[in-house]
Structure formats: structure tokens, C-alpha cells
GROMACS .gro file of C-alpha atoms in nm:
model
  235
    1UNK     CA    1   0.000   0.000   0.000
    2UNK     CA    2   0.274   0.244   0.098
    3UNK     CA    3   0.472   0.154  -0.216
    4UNK     CA    4   0.168   0.231  -0.431
    5UNK     CA    5   0.118   0.569  -0.262
    6UNK     CA    6   0.485   0.655  -0.312
    7UNK     CA    7   0.460   0.562  -0.681
    8UNK     CA    8   0.152   0.783  -0.725
    9UNK     CA    9   0.326   1.073  -0.550
   10UNK     CA   10   0.635   1.029  -0.768
   11UNK     CA   11   0.423   1.034  -1.086
   12UNK     CA   12   0.242   1.346  -0.965
   13UNK     CA   13   0.574   1.518  -0.886
   14UNK     CA   14   0.716   1.441  -1.231
   15UNK     CA   15   0.393   1.561  -1.394
   16UNK     CA   16   0.408   1.892  -1.208
   17UNK     CA   17   0.769   1.942  -1.314
   18UNK     CA   18   0.676   1.875  -1.677
   19UNK     CA   19   0.381   2.118  -1.670
   20UNK     CA   20   0.597   2.384  -1.505
   21UNK     CA   21   0.871   2.347  -1.766
   22UNK     CA   22   0.617   2.368  -2.051
   23UNK     CA   23   0.435   2.673  -1.915
   24UNK     CA   24   0.744   2.887  -1.855
   25UNK     CA   25   0.912   3.025  -2.165
   26UNK     CA   26   1.279   3.110  -2.114
   27UNK     CA   27   1.341   3.478  -2.182
   28UNK     CA   28   1.622   3.583  -2.410
   29UNK     CA   29   1.810   3.912  -2.368
   30UNK     CA   30   1.735   4.201  -2.599
   31UNK     CA   31   2.006   4.339  -2.822
   32UNK     CA   32   1.990   4.664  -2.622
   33UNK     CA   33   2.068   4.472  -2.303
   34UNK     CA   34   2.370   4.294  -2.453
   35UNK     CA   35   2.512   4.620  -2.585
   36UNK     CA   36   2.564   4.734  -2.227
   37UNK     CA   37   2.834   4.466  -2.198
   38UNK     CA   38   2.883   4.283  -2.530
   39UNK     CA   39   2.966   3.916  -2.478
   40UNK     CA   40   3.279   3.754  -2.615
   41UNK     CA   41   3.084   3.447  -2.725
   42UNK     CA   42   2.775   3.347  -2.924
   43UNK     CA   43   2.466   3.459  -2.730
   44UNK     CA   44   2.107   3.429  -2.864
   45UNK     CA   45   1.920   3.758  -2.846
   46UNK     CA   46   1.594   3.919  -2.956
   47UNK     CA   47   1.625   4.201  -3.209
   48UNK     CA   48   1.480   4.339  -3.528
   49UNK     CA   49   1.643   4.236  -3.852
   50UNK     CA   50   1.659   4.554  -4.060
   51UNK     CA   51   1.786   4.591  -4.415
   52UNK     CA   52   1.791   4.890  -4.648
   53UNK     CA   53   2.017   5.006  -4.931
   54UNK     CA   54   2.312   5.039  -4.692
   55UNK     CA   55   2.299   4.679  -4.577
   56UNK     CA   56   2.159   4.456  -4.305
   57UNK     CA   57   2.188   4.502  -3.932
   58UNK     CA   58   2.025   4.420  -3.600
   59UNK     CA   59   1.844   4.701  -3.420
   60UNK     CA   60   1.645   4.728  -3.098
   61UNK     CA   61   1.380   4.989  -3.183
   62UNK     CA   62   1.205   5.074  -3.510
   63UNK     CA   63   0.961   5.344  -3.619
   64UNK     CA   64   0.710   5.260  -3.892
   65UNK     CA   65   0.535   5.598  -3.883
   66UNK     CA   66   0.765   5.785  -4.123
   67UNK     CA   67   0.770   5.753  -4.503
   68UNK     CA   68   0.966   5.431  -4.460
   69UNK     CA   69   1.063   5.224  -4.155
   70UNK     CA   70   1.370   5.360  -3.978
   71UNK     CA   71   1.577   5.247  -3.677
   72UNK     CA   72   1.542   5.458  -3.365
   73UNK     CA   73   1.889   5.354  -3.251
   74UNK     CA   74   2.213   5.521  -3.354
   75UNK     CA   75   2.451   5.310  -3.568
   76UNK     CA   76   2.671   5.268  -3.261
   77UNK     CA   77   2.376   5.090  -3.095
   78UNK     CA   78   2.319   4.853  -3.388
   79UNK     CA   79   2.498   4.537  -3.504
   80UNK     CA   80   2.623   4.534  -3.863
   81UNK     CA   81   2.537   4.223  -4.069
   82UNK     CA   82   2.668   4.329  -4.411
   83UNK     CA   83   2.479   4.186  -4.709
   84UNK     CA   84   2.302   3.911  -4.513
   85UNK     CA   85   1.974   3.798  -4.670
   86UNK     CA   86   1.692   3.700  -4.433
   87UNK     CA   87   1.620   3.324  -4.433
   88UNK     CA   88   1.289   3.236  -4.603
   89UNK     CA   89   1.134   3.107  -4.279
   90UNK     CA   90   1.146   3.449  -4.115
   91UNK     CA   91   0.838   3.672  -4.096
   92UNK     CA   92   0.972   3.977  -4.278
   93UNK     CA   93   0.781   4.285  -4.389
   94UNK     CA   94   0.896   4.497  -4.681
   95UNK     CA   95   0.804   4.864  -4.712
   96UNK     CA   96   0.955   5.100  -4.969
   97UNK     CA   97   1.270   4.894  -5.011
   98UNK     CA   98   1.316   4.828  -4.640
   99UNK     CA   99   1.293   4.480  -4.488
  100UNK     CA  100   1.234   4.430  -4.117
  101UNK     CA  101   1.111   4.168  -3.874
  102UNK     CA  102   1.155   4.048  -3.517
  103UNK     CA  103   1.402   3.759  -3.491
  104UNK     CA  104   1.619   3.553  -3.261
  105UNK     CA  105   1.972   3.630  -3.370
  106UNK     CA  106   2.297   3.463  -3.277
  107UNK     CA  107   2.662   3.496  -3.371
  108UNK     CA  108   3.009   3.550  -3.231
  109UNK     CA  109   3.062   3.911  -3.131
  110UNK     CA  110   3.372   4.079  -3.267
  111UNK     CA  111   3.559   4.348  -3.080
  112UNK     CA  112   3.427   4.702  -3.109
  113UNK     CA  113   3.556   4.868  -3.424
  114UNK     CA  114   3.445   5.041  -3.742
  115UNK     CA  115   3.216   4.830  -3.956
  116UNK     CA  116   2.996   4.892  -4.257
  117UNK     CA  117   2.992   5.193  -4.492
  118UNK     CA  118   3.204   5.473  -4.349
  119UNK     CA  119   3.285   5.260  -4.044
  120UNK     CA  120   2.969   5.394  -3.880
  121UNK     CA  121   2.877   5.072  -3.698
  122UNK     CA  122   3.055   4.987  -3.376
  123UNK     CA  123   2.966   4.617  -3.359
  124UNK     CA  124   2.928   4.313  -3.583
  125UNK     CA  125   2.889   3.939  -3.532
  126UNK     CA  126   3.054   3.655  -3.721
  127UNK     CA  127   2.858   3.366  -3.876
  128UNK     CA  128   2.522   3.523  -3.788
  129UNK     CA  129   2.215   3.301  -3.776
  130UNK     CA  130   1.855   3.420  -3.764
  131UNK     CA  131   1.551   3.229  -3.642
  132UNK     CA  132   1.182   3.324  -3.626
  133UNK     CA  133   1.060   3.481  -3.303
  134UNK     CA  134   0.718   3.355  -3.199
  135UNK     CA  135   0.546   3.672  -3.084
  136UNK     CA  136   0.255   3.628  -2.843
  137UNK     CA  137  -0.035   3.876  -2.848
  138UNK     CA  138  -0.185   3.950  -2.507
  139UNK     CA  139  -0.437   4.188  -2.353
  140UNK     CA  140  -0.345   4.434  -2.079
  141UNK     CA  141  -0.542   4.241  -1.818
  142UNK     CA  142  -0.339   3.929  -1.900
  143UNK     CA  143  -0.011   4.114  -1.848
  144UNK     CA  144  -0.130   4.239  -1.511
  145UNK     CA  145  -0.267   3.904  -1.396
  146UNK     CA  146  -0.009   3.652  -1.520
  147UNK     CA  147   0.355   3.681  -1.411
  148UNK     CA  148   0.474   3.431  -1.674
  149UNK     CA  149   0.493   3.724  -1.918
  150UNK     CA  150   0.751   3.906  -1.706
  151UNK     CA  151   1.073   3.943  -1.903
  152UNK     CA  152   0.900   3.850  -2.231
  153UNK     CA  153   0.862   4.043  -2.556
  154UNK     CA  154   0.489   4.059  -2.633
  155UNK     CA  155   0.243   4.233  -2.864
  156UNK     CA  156  -0.063   4.417  -2.737
  157UNK     CA  157  -0.326   4.660  -2.869
  158UNK     CA  158  -0.456   4.944  -2.655
  159UNK     CA  159  -0.489   5.321  -2.636
  160UNK     CA  160  -0.172   5.521  -2.581
  161UNK     CA  161  -0.199   5.829  -2.359
  162UNK     CA  162   0.112   6.040  -2.336
  163UNK     CA  163   0.208   6.381  -2.198
  164UNK     CA  164   0.517   6.536  -2.046
  165UNK     CA  165   0.445   6.351  -1.720
  166UNK     CA  166   0.239   6.047  -1.826
  167UNK     CA  167   0.296   5.751  -2.056
  168UNK     CA  168   0.020   5.490  -2.034
  169UNK     CA  169  -0.150   5.214  -2.226
  170UNK     CA  170  -0.522   5.187  -2.150
  171UNK     CA  171  -0.748   4.915  -2.287
  172UNK     CA  172  -1.044   5.150  -2.342
  173UNK     CA  173  -1.083   5.528  -2.368
  174UNK     CA  174  -1.373   5.766  -2.419
  175UNK     CA  175  -1.401   6.105  -2.592
  176UNK     CA  176  -1.093   6.323  -2.552
  177UNK     CA  177  -0.880   6.025  -2.456
  178UNK     CA  178  -1.030   5.991  -2.107
  179UNK     CA  179  -0.979   5.635  -1.974
  180UNK     CA  180  -1.302   5.441  -1.934
  181UNK     CA  181  -1.418   5.351  -1.584
  182UNK     CA  182  -1.242   5.040  -1.454
  183UNK     CA  183  -1.011   5.034  -1.759
  184UNK     CA  184  -0.693   4.832  -1.731
  185UNK     CA  185  -0.380   5.049  -1.743
  186UNK     CA  186  -0.007   4.985  -1.763
  187UNK     CA  187   0.287   5.224  -1.762
  188UNK     CA  188   0.528   5.261  -2.052
  189UNK     CA  189   0.902   5.304  -2.013
  190UNK     CA  190   1.053   5.542  -2.274
  191UNK     CA  191   0.712   5.577  -2.439
  192UNK     CA  192   0.812   5.900  -2.614
  193UNK     CA  193   1.104   5.753  -2.813
  194UNK     CA  194   0.907   5.732  -3.142
  195UNK     CA  195   0.813   6.093  -3.210
  196UNK     CA  196   0.682   6.012  -3.558
  197UNK     CA  197   0.426   5.772  -3.407
  198UNK     CA  198   0.321   6.027  -3.145
  199UNK     CA  199   0.267   6.288  -3.417
  200UNK     CA  200  -0.004   6.064  -3.566
  201UNK     CA  201  -0.210   6.059  -3.245
  202UNK     CA  202  -0.496   6.293  -3.158
  203UNK     CA  203  -0.439   6.588  -2.928
  204UNK     CA  204  -0.640   6.703  -2.628
  205UNK     CA  205  -0.470   6.985  -2.443
  206UNK     CA  206  -0.128   6.862  -2.335
  207UNK     CA  207  -0.216   6.495  -2.397
  208UNK     CA  208  -0.174   6.291  -2.713
  209UNK     CA  209  -0.389   5.980  -2.743
  210UNK     CA  210  -0.494   5.709  -2.984
  211UNK     CA  211  -0.510   5.337  -3.035
  212UNK     CA  212  -0.185   5.162  -3.117
  213UNK     CA  213  -0.029   4.820  -3.153
  214UNK     CA  214   0.283   4.785  -2.943
  215UNK     CA  215   0.560   4.527  -2.951
  216UNK     CA  216   0.756   4.563  -2.631
  217UNK     CA  217   0.936   4.413  -2.336
  218UNK     CA  218   0.712   4.354  -2.032
  219UNK     CA  219   0.927   4.373  -1.722
  220UNK     CA  220   0.851   4.450  -1.357
  221UNK     CA  221   0.513   4.607  -1.430
  222UNK     CA  222   0.626   4.830  -1.718
  223UNK     CA  223   0.622   4.786  -2.094
  224UNK     CA  224   0.914   4.921  -2.294
  225UNK     CA  225   0.807   4.972  -2.657
  226UNK     CA  226   1.028   4.835  -2.932
  227UNK     CA  227   0.782   4.926  -3.208
  228UNK     CA  228   0.462   5.136  -3.194
  229UNK     CA  229   0.214   5.117  -3.483
  230UNK     CA  230  -0.077   5.366  -3.470
  231UNK     CA  231  -0.413   5.206  -3.552
  232UNK     CA  232  -0.691   5.375  -3.752
  233UNK     CA  233  -0.954   5.275  -3.494
  234UNK     CA  234  -1.008   5.085  -3.170
  235UNK     CA  235  -0.906   4.718  -3.196
   0.00000   0.00000   0.00000
């Protein structure tokens, strides 16, 4: 009898370990995080693949609200990839001669130097490999209720409210950008980085507001946008 109970408990323990391992997705560092102390080895990271007439590189933040998509990072904060073509399995968008898409990138970091046209890029990686990044779309209430998203790059749709002192995502707003009663809200970190996106929002006094789609890093109760796409109407 006791042996049977022990066997059942062992099976239950193994099952719980398996469920736990399946439900938790390991978070990978962002390119911007690695640039603070570039590794001397091959480290997988999350970044945008970006390619224009100058060449390909990895960037952390992109604006899609100008005439064509542009990096929001200086060349010294990007990783030069030369003439690398994106593998066919990647989800890549092309707008006005620019290719971009969120990827898992990996390669051996070379020492800081002068790479690319004019030596404008500080970093490059050898034998780069790119894999698709499976982006999960979540609602604000899910982010607030489920800690498994902490440290993850996610996509969400909500209303952006921003002023000199406030940077919020709200799941529902009324006339003039006023948050609806009992609306879910989260704070943005560096929400004013993409000025071209903010210029496409409506204005009420000192506040800009409008519905957007945001790809960003959810960490410790804040969302840091990597890409903000204004939406024509509420999602």
C-alpha cells in the first residue's frame, strides 16, 4: 500500500515538473541589453532584422510611422550584418525597399571597431544566424494578472496616452482620450522615443492619445516599446 502511494506521488511530482517546464518560456536578452556589456561568445538575443540600401543590421527599436521604416537607434547601438539575406522562414515585412522583422539572432561578437559603410557601426557578429521569433499577443489584463509574461517580448493593442508627465496604455478610452471607468492600465518606459508615431495621435490639451499596436518588453510592471504602430480605430 505504501509503495503504491509513493509511486503515485512520484508520478504526480514528475507531472508537475513537466507542466511547469512547458508553461514557462525562457526569456532571451534584448540586443539593447547585450550592448551594455557585449559578450565575447555566441549569445542568442531578440532584435529586429533591418535591411535597407546600406545593408543589413540588428536594431532594438524601429519606427514605422515615417515615409519608410527607420531604426530609432544610432549606428553605434546597432549590429552590422553586411549583405546578409533573411532566411525564407522568417516573418519579414517589406516597405519602400526596407525589410524588417523580429528575430532571434545569434553569432560570435567581434571586438568594437568600425564596420559597414564609413565605419559607422561599432559592432558586428561573425557567422550570424537568424531564427523566427514567436510573438505572443496579449491583452493588458493578461499582463497584469499573469507573471509568466515578465521578461518576455509581447504584442498588445490598446490606447496610448502620453504627456510630459504620463505615458500609459489603457485598454479602453472615451471622448478626448479619457480612460473608461475600470479600464486596465499599464505604464510605458521610454514611451516618447518614437516621435513620428506620437505625431499621428490625436491631441487634447497637453495629452496625445490614440489606439496603437505595441511590440515591447514587459518587465517589472512596465512595458518598454520596441515598435509602436498607430491604428486607424479601436481594436
